[in-house]
Each structure stands twice: as C-alpha cells, then as structure tokens.
Amino acid sequence: QKEDSNHAQAEEEKELQERAIQEARTEWKNAATRLRIEQVREQLVEQAAFSFDFIALLAVASILAAIGLITDNTVVIVASMLVSPIMGPVLGLTFGSRIQDWPLVKISLLHEVYALLGWIVIGAFVGLASGFTPLATETWPTYEMQSRGEWTGVLISIAVAIPSGMGVCLSILGGNTISLVGVAIGASLLPPAVNAGICLLYSFLLVTNAVDSDSGLNAADWAIIITTY
C-alpha cells in the first residue's frame, strides 16, 4: 500500500511538472507573438509617417504616373507604382484595425487621404501644363487614361484587392519584402488618382473654351472618366 501511495505521488508530481512546462511554453509563445506584433507595428508606424522622404516619393511618383498617362506609356506607369509610398499608410490602416490600435489607424488613414489629395493636385498641375500642347488636343484621352474611367475597373479592383491583402500579410509577417513589389503594382492607387486630377483640370479647360479637343469628347465625357475613378 505504501508503494502504491508513493507511485501515485510520483505520478502526480510528474503531471504537475509537465503542466508547468506546458504553461511555460505557452507563455513563451505568447510573449514571442507580442514581441513580433510590436516589431511589425513599429515598422508600420515608420513607413506611414508623413516625413520628407514620404512627400518626396509622393511627388516623384505622381510626376512619373502623369507622364506615363499622358504619353500612353505603360512602363513609366508601372515604375511610378513602385516608387509610390502609399503602401505604408495602407498597411498601417489594416494592421492597426486588426490589433485595435486606433491611433495607428487614424494617422494612417489621414496620411493616405493626404497622399490621394496630393496625387490629384499634382495631376491637375500636369494637366494644366500639358493641356495646351498638341499632345493633349490630338491624343487625349490616351488608352491608359480612358481605361481607368471604365466601371468594370471597380470589379476588377475588388478581385485584385483580396489576394493582394493576403500577399501583404504573408510578406510582412514572413519578412519577404520581394513579393511586396507585385502587391504594390496590383494595388496601387496612384495612377487613378493622378488621372482624376488630369481629367478634372482638362474638363475645366474645355468648359471655359480655353482649349479645343480633337478627340470628340466634351467636358461631360471627361467628367465621367473622373467620377468612375
């Protein structure tokens, strides 16, 4: 009977020890997860910051996109997508929503709105600068400009956004930044925003009879392209 009692006590001690080890492992995993989340958060806060680099990349990407749109050059448009800094605020917005970090969500959303408005304004300036040239009167809207004013593009964008979001999650958490290049191209908001600025300004020039267009489109047609964006 004494041997049975000692055996039961040993089994109980072993079970308690295994339970303690399991709890320690669980706590370590939770701590590692919290550390990883904090590291990702710090990285996204830095990327979403409205810094000088962010503004400079914003301007450069907008000008490249505008040149690609008005000259119907797909290669230049793709290059502008890679330069675009909008990925930082977008990631901050989605990641902050998931971990319920509302200050990060607020600042990311604010900077994303600033970026979109900046692209539209720069696009308008490019439209003003080139709207009086033969390039505008003879070739506008180019295919790249008009294709971004079709309603079917909204459905295509939704289809692209879902797998792109999955790709971003895997890239950030796995440290695979190379795959972010493809996501940036697929999900870039830059060309449509710049295109909206160009079309908005050019439609104003048509309304005021400041320019004449050989494309057969009036100001209302250009407005449709803008609102579709």
Tab-separated table of C-alpha atoms in Angstrom:
chain	number	residue	atom	x	y	z
A	1	GLN	CA	0.000	0.000	0.000
A	2	LYS	CA	2.905	2.320	0.771
A	3	GLU	CA	4.444	1.567	-2.621
A	4	ASP	CA	1.132	2.375	-4.331
A	5	SER	CA	0.945	5.652	-2.445
A	6	ASN	CA	4.493	6.592	-3.448
A	7	HIS	CA	3.770	5.668	-7.072
A	8	ALA	CA	0.616	7.814	-7.126
A	9	GLN	CA	2.522	10.710	-5.590
A	10	ALA	CA	5.272	10.383	-8.183
A	11	GLU	CA	2.705	10.339	-10.994
A	12	GLU	CA	1.047	13.429	-9.583
A	13	GLU	CA	4.368	15.271	-9.323
A	14	LYS	CA	5.211	14.279	-12.894
A	15	GLU	CA	1.851	15.531	-14.121
A	16	LEU	CA	2.310	18.838	-12.288
A	17	GLN	CA	5.780	19.199	-13.769
A	18	GLU	CA	4.546	18.544	-17.306
A	19	ARG	CA	1.726	21.023	-16.780
A	20	ALA	CA	4.197	23.660	-15.569
A	21	ILE	CA	6.398	23.059	-18.623
A	22	GLN	CA	3.392	23.355	-20.939
A	23	GLU	CA	2.304	26.621	-19.297
A	24	ALA	CA	5.835	27.976	-19.612
A	25	ARG	CA	5.908	27.115	-23.315
A	26	THR	CA	2.532	28.754	-23.867
A	27	GLU	CA	3.660	31.904	-22.059
A	28	TRP	CA	6.851	31.998	-24.120
A	29	LYS	CA	4.876	31.699	-27.363
A	30	ASN	CA	2.542	34.482	-26.257
A	31	ALA	CA	5.494	36.705	-25.361
A	32	ALA	CA	7.153	35.971	-28.709
A	33	THR	CA	3.907	36.773	-30.512
A	34	ARG	CA	3.529	40.075	-28.646
A	35	LEU	CA	7.133	40.952	-29.457
A	36	ARG	CA	6.602	40.179	-33.138
A	37	ILE	CA	3.425	42.291	-33.251
A	38	GLU	CA	5.224	45.201	-31.605
A	39	GLN	CA	8.088	44.937	-34.106
A	40	VAL	CA	5.664	44.979	-37.047
A	41	ARG	CA	3.807	47.914	-35.502
A	42	GLU	CA	6.989	49.968	-35.096
A	43	GLN	CA	7.914	49.222	-38.696
A	44	LEU	CA	4.495	50.313	-39.978
A	45	VAL	CA	4.492	53.489	-37.876
A	46	GLU	CA	7.765	54.447	-39.505
A	47	GLN	CA	6.506	53.633	-43.011
A	48	ALA	CA	3.242	55.517	-42.518
A	49	ALA	CA	4.901	58.672	-41.185
A	50	PHE	CA	4.359	61.838	-43.252
A	51	SER	CA	8.090	62.514	-43.480
A	52	PHE	CA	10.219	64.364	-46.043
A	53	ASP	CA	11.004	61.081	-47.784
A	54	PHE	CA	7.290	60.289	-47.983
A	55	ILE	CA	6.500	63.670	-49.566
A	56	ALA	CA	9.442	63.445	-51.981
A	57	LEU	CA	8.446	59.969	-53.146
A	58	LEU	CA	4.869	61.173	-53.427
A	59	ALA	CA	5.859	63.970	-55.800
A	60	VAL	CA	8.239	61.841	-57.876
A	61	ALA	CA	5.734	59.005	-58.243
A	62	SER	CA	2.951	61.432	-59.207
A	63	ILE	CA	5.021	63.071	-61.923
A	64	LEU	CA	6.072	59.696	-63.336
A	65	ALA	CA	2.468	58.479	-63.356
A	66	ALA	CA	1.277	61.661	-65.052
A	67	ILE	CA	3.931	61.375	-67.756
A	68	GLY	CA	3.006	57.741	-68.347
A	69	LEU	CA	-0.704	58.555	-68.559
A	70	ILE	CA	-0.494	61.488	-70.966
A	71	THR	CA	2.026	59.710	-73.229
A	72	ASP	CA	0.301	56.300	-73.012
A	73	ASN	CA	3.471	54.698	-71.660
A	74	THR	CA	2.722	51.620	-69.556
A	75	VAL	CA	6.329	51.114	-68.472
A	76	VAL	CA	6.520	54.553	-66.861
A	77	ILE	CA	3.200	53.975	-65.070
A	78	VAL	CA	4.471	50.699	-63.607
A	79	ALA	CA	7.655	52.473	-62.497
A	80	SER	CA	5.570	55.103	-60.699
A	81	MET	CA	3.707	52.365	-58.809
A	82	LEU	CA	6.990	51.021	-57.454
A	83	VAL	CA	8.071	54.483	-56.280
A	84	SER	CA	4.714	55.212	-54.635
A	85	PRO	CA	4.904	55.376	-50.794
A	86	ILE	CA	1.195	54.637	-50.219
A	87	MET	CA	1.871	51.049	-49.099
A	88	GLY	CA	2.944	52.294	-45.656
A	89	PRO	CA	-0.356	54.000	-44.710
A	90	VAL	CA	-2.405	51.167	-46.215
A	91	LEU	CA	-0.551	48.575	-44.143
A	92	GLY	CA	-0.831	50.752	-41.044
A	93	LEU	CA	-4.583	51.094	-41.573
A	94	THR	CA	-5.246	47.370	-41.983
A	95	PHE	CA	-2.819	46.132	-39.325
A	96	GLY	CA	-3.948	48.760	-36.839
A	97	SER	CA	-7.575	47.715	-37.352
A	98	ARG	CA	-6.698	44.101	-36.693
A	99	ILE	CA	-4.836	44.735	-33.423
A	100	GLN	CA	-7.271	47.550	-32.466
A	101	ASP	CA	-4.547	50.184	-32.398
A	102	TRP	CA	-6.834	53.101	-33.221
A	103	PRO	CA	-4.172	55.860	-33.085
A	104	LEU	CA	-2.247	53.971	-35.783
A	105	VAL	CA	-5.447	53.579	-37.817
A	106	LYS	CA	-6.250	57.285	-37.509
A	107	ILE	CA	-2.836	58.561	-38.559
A	108	SER	CA	-2.544	56.011	-41.391
A	109	LEU	CA	-5.965	56.937	-42.780
A	110	LEU	CA	-5.156	60.645	-42.511
A	111	HIS	CA	-1.855	60.258	-44.348
A	112	GLU	CA	-3.487	58.112	-47.011
A	113	VAL	CA	-6.077	60.839	-47.637
A	114	TYR	CA	-3.281	63.435	-47.810
A	115	ALA	CA	-1.460	61.289	-50.352
A	116	LEU	CA	-4.542	60.860	-52.544
A	117	LEU	CA	-5.273	64.593	-52.483
A	118	GLY	CA	-1.635	65.304	-53.294
A	119	TRP	CA	-1.746	62.995	-56.298
A	120	ILE	CA	-4.901	64.657	-57.609
A	121	VAL	CA	-3.423	68.139	-57.185
A	122	ILE	CA	-0.159	67.202	-58.917
A	123	GLY	CA	-2.161	65.547	-61.696
A	124	ALA	CA	-4.129	68.775	-62.121
A	125	PHE	CA	-0.915	70.799	-62.420
A	126	VAL	CA	0.396	68.388	-65.058
A	127	GLY	CA	-2.920	68.642	-66.892
A	128	LEU	CA	-2.672	72.420	-66.811
A	129	ALA	CA	0.920	72.415	-68.045
A	130	SER	CA	0.298	69.992	-70.911
A	131	GLY	CA	-3.345	70.761	-71.707
A	132	PHE	CA	-2.437	73.482	-74.201
A	133	THR	CA	0.013	71.316	-76.162
A	134	PRO	CA	-0.745	69.427	-79.389
A	135	LEU	CA	-0.301	66.211	-77.397
A	136	ALA	CA	-3.484	66.965	-75.469
A	137	THR	CA	-5.640	68.148	-78.362
A	138	GLU	CA	-4.664	65.291	-80.666
A	139	THR	CA	-4.196	62.217	-78.461
A	140	TRP	CA	-6.103	62.766	-75.187
A	141	PRO	CA	-7.594	60.772	-73.664
A	142	THR	CA	-4.962	58.094	-74.210
A	143	TYR	CA	-5.778	54.439	-73.702
A	144	GLU	CA	-4.151	54.487	-70.262
A	145	MET	CA	-6.283	57.485	-69.274
A	146	GLN	CA	-9.571	56.187	-70.638
A	147	SER	CA	-9.165	52.606	-69.380
A	148	ARG	CA	-9.094	53.932	-65.808
A	149	GLY	CA	-12.505	55.504	-66.315
A	150	GLU	CA	-14.421	52.286	-67.025
A	151	TRP	CA	-16.907	50.921	-64.483
A	152	THR	CA	-15.642	47.374	-64.958
A	153	GLY	CA	-12.406	48.506	-63.356
A	154	VAL	CA	-14.166	48.661	-59.973
A	155	LEU	CA	-15.000	44.957	-60.067
A	156	ILE	CA	-11.508	44.098	-61.241
A	157	SER	CA	-10.044	46.162	-58.408
A	158	ILE	CA	-12.084	44.220	-55.844
A	159	ALA	CA	-10.876	40.929	-57.316
A	160	VAL	CA	-7.281	42.157	-57.118
A	161	ALA	CA	-7.580	43.628	-53.604
A	162	ILE	CA	-8.487	40.354	-51.840
A	163	PRO	CA	-5.464	38.244	-52.890
A	164	SER	CA	-3.224	41.305	-52.637
A	165	GLY	CA	-4.198	41.741	-48.984
A	166	MET	CA	-3.343	38.108	-48.304
A	167	GLY	CA	0.008	38.595	-50.006
A	168	VAL	CA	0.781	41.623	-47.855
A	169	CYS	CA	0.096	39.683	-44.645
A	170	LEU	CA	2.389	36.843	-45.664
A	171	SER	CA	5.092	39.246	-46.823
A	172	ILE	CA	5.153	41.366	-43.670
A	173	LEU	CA	4.927	38.551	-41.152
A	174	GLY	CA	7.347	36.358	-43.072
A	175	GLY	CA	9.847	39.115	-43.794
A	176	ASN	CA	9.563	38.508	-47.550
A	177	THR	CA	9.714	42.034	-48.925
A	178	ILE	CA	10.387	40.916	-52.505
A	179	SER	CA	6.785	39.774	-53.005
A	180	LEU	CA	5.579	43.221	-51.910
A	181	VAL	CA	6.674	44.548	-55.309
A	182	GLY	CA	3.957	42.574	-57.068
A	183	VAL	CA	1.389	43.608	-54.483
A	184	ALA	CA	2.357	47.266	-54.900
A	185	ILE	CA	1.806	47.051	-58.644
A	186	GLY	CA	-1.510	45.250	-58.290
A	187	ALA	CA	-2.983	47.504	-55.615
A	188	SER	CA	-1.541	50.929	-56.423
A	189	LEU	CA	-3.969	53.844	-56.122
A	190	LEU	CA	-1.521	56.245	-57.716
A	191	PRO	CA	-2.399	56.191	-61.457
A	192	PRO	CA	-6.194	56.554	-60.969
A	193	ALA	CA	-5.717	59.475	-58.563
A	194	VAL	CA	-3.313	61.309	-60.877
A	195	ASN	CA	-5.597	60.535	-63.807
A	196	ALA	CA	-8.522	62.099	-61.945
A	197	GLY	CA	-6.528	65.302	-61.465
A	198	ILE	CA	-5.549	65.479	-65.136
A	199	CYS	CA	-9.084	64.837	-66.369
A	200	LEU	CA	-10.594	67.262	-63.859
A	201	LEU	CA	-8.374	70.122	-64.974
A	202	TYR	CA	-8.739	69.333	-68.671
A	203	SER	CA	-12.536	69.207	-68.403
A	204	PHE	CA	-12.388	72.671	-66.803
A	205	LEU	CA	-10.318	73.921	-69.739
A	206	LEU	CA	-12.931	72.532	-72.153
A	207	VAL	CA	-15.820	74.128	-70.253
A	208	THR	CA	-14.129	77.521	-70.323
A	209	ASN	CA	-13.272	77.055	-74.041
A	210	ALA	CA	-9.628	77.566	-73.211
A	211	VAL	CA	-8.735	74.588	-75.415
A	212	ASP	CA	-10.293	72.627	-78.261
A	213	SER	CA	-10.164	68.844	-78.334
A	214	ASP	CA	-9.934	66.715	-81.482
A	215	SER	CA	-10.961	63.555	-79.625
A	216	GLY	CA	-14.688	64.241	-79.931
A	217	LEU	CA	-15.177	64.173	-76.153
A	218	ASN	CA	-16.775	67.096	-74.369
A	219	ALA	CA	-16.415	68.166	-70.756
A	220	ALA	CA	-19.203	65.817	-69.651
A	221	ASP	CA	-17.363	62.828	-71.127
A	222	TRP	CA	-14.225	63.793	-69.248
A	223	ALA	CA	-16.281	64.170	-66.073
A	224	ILE	CA	-17.470	60.554	-66.465
A	225	ILE	CA	-13.851	59.403	-66.523
A	226	ILE	CA	-13.215	61.348	-63.305
A	227	THR	CA	-16.263	60.097	-61.407
A	228	THR	CA	-15.607	56.491	-62.430
A	229	TYR	CA	-12.281	56.724	-60.597
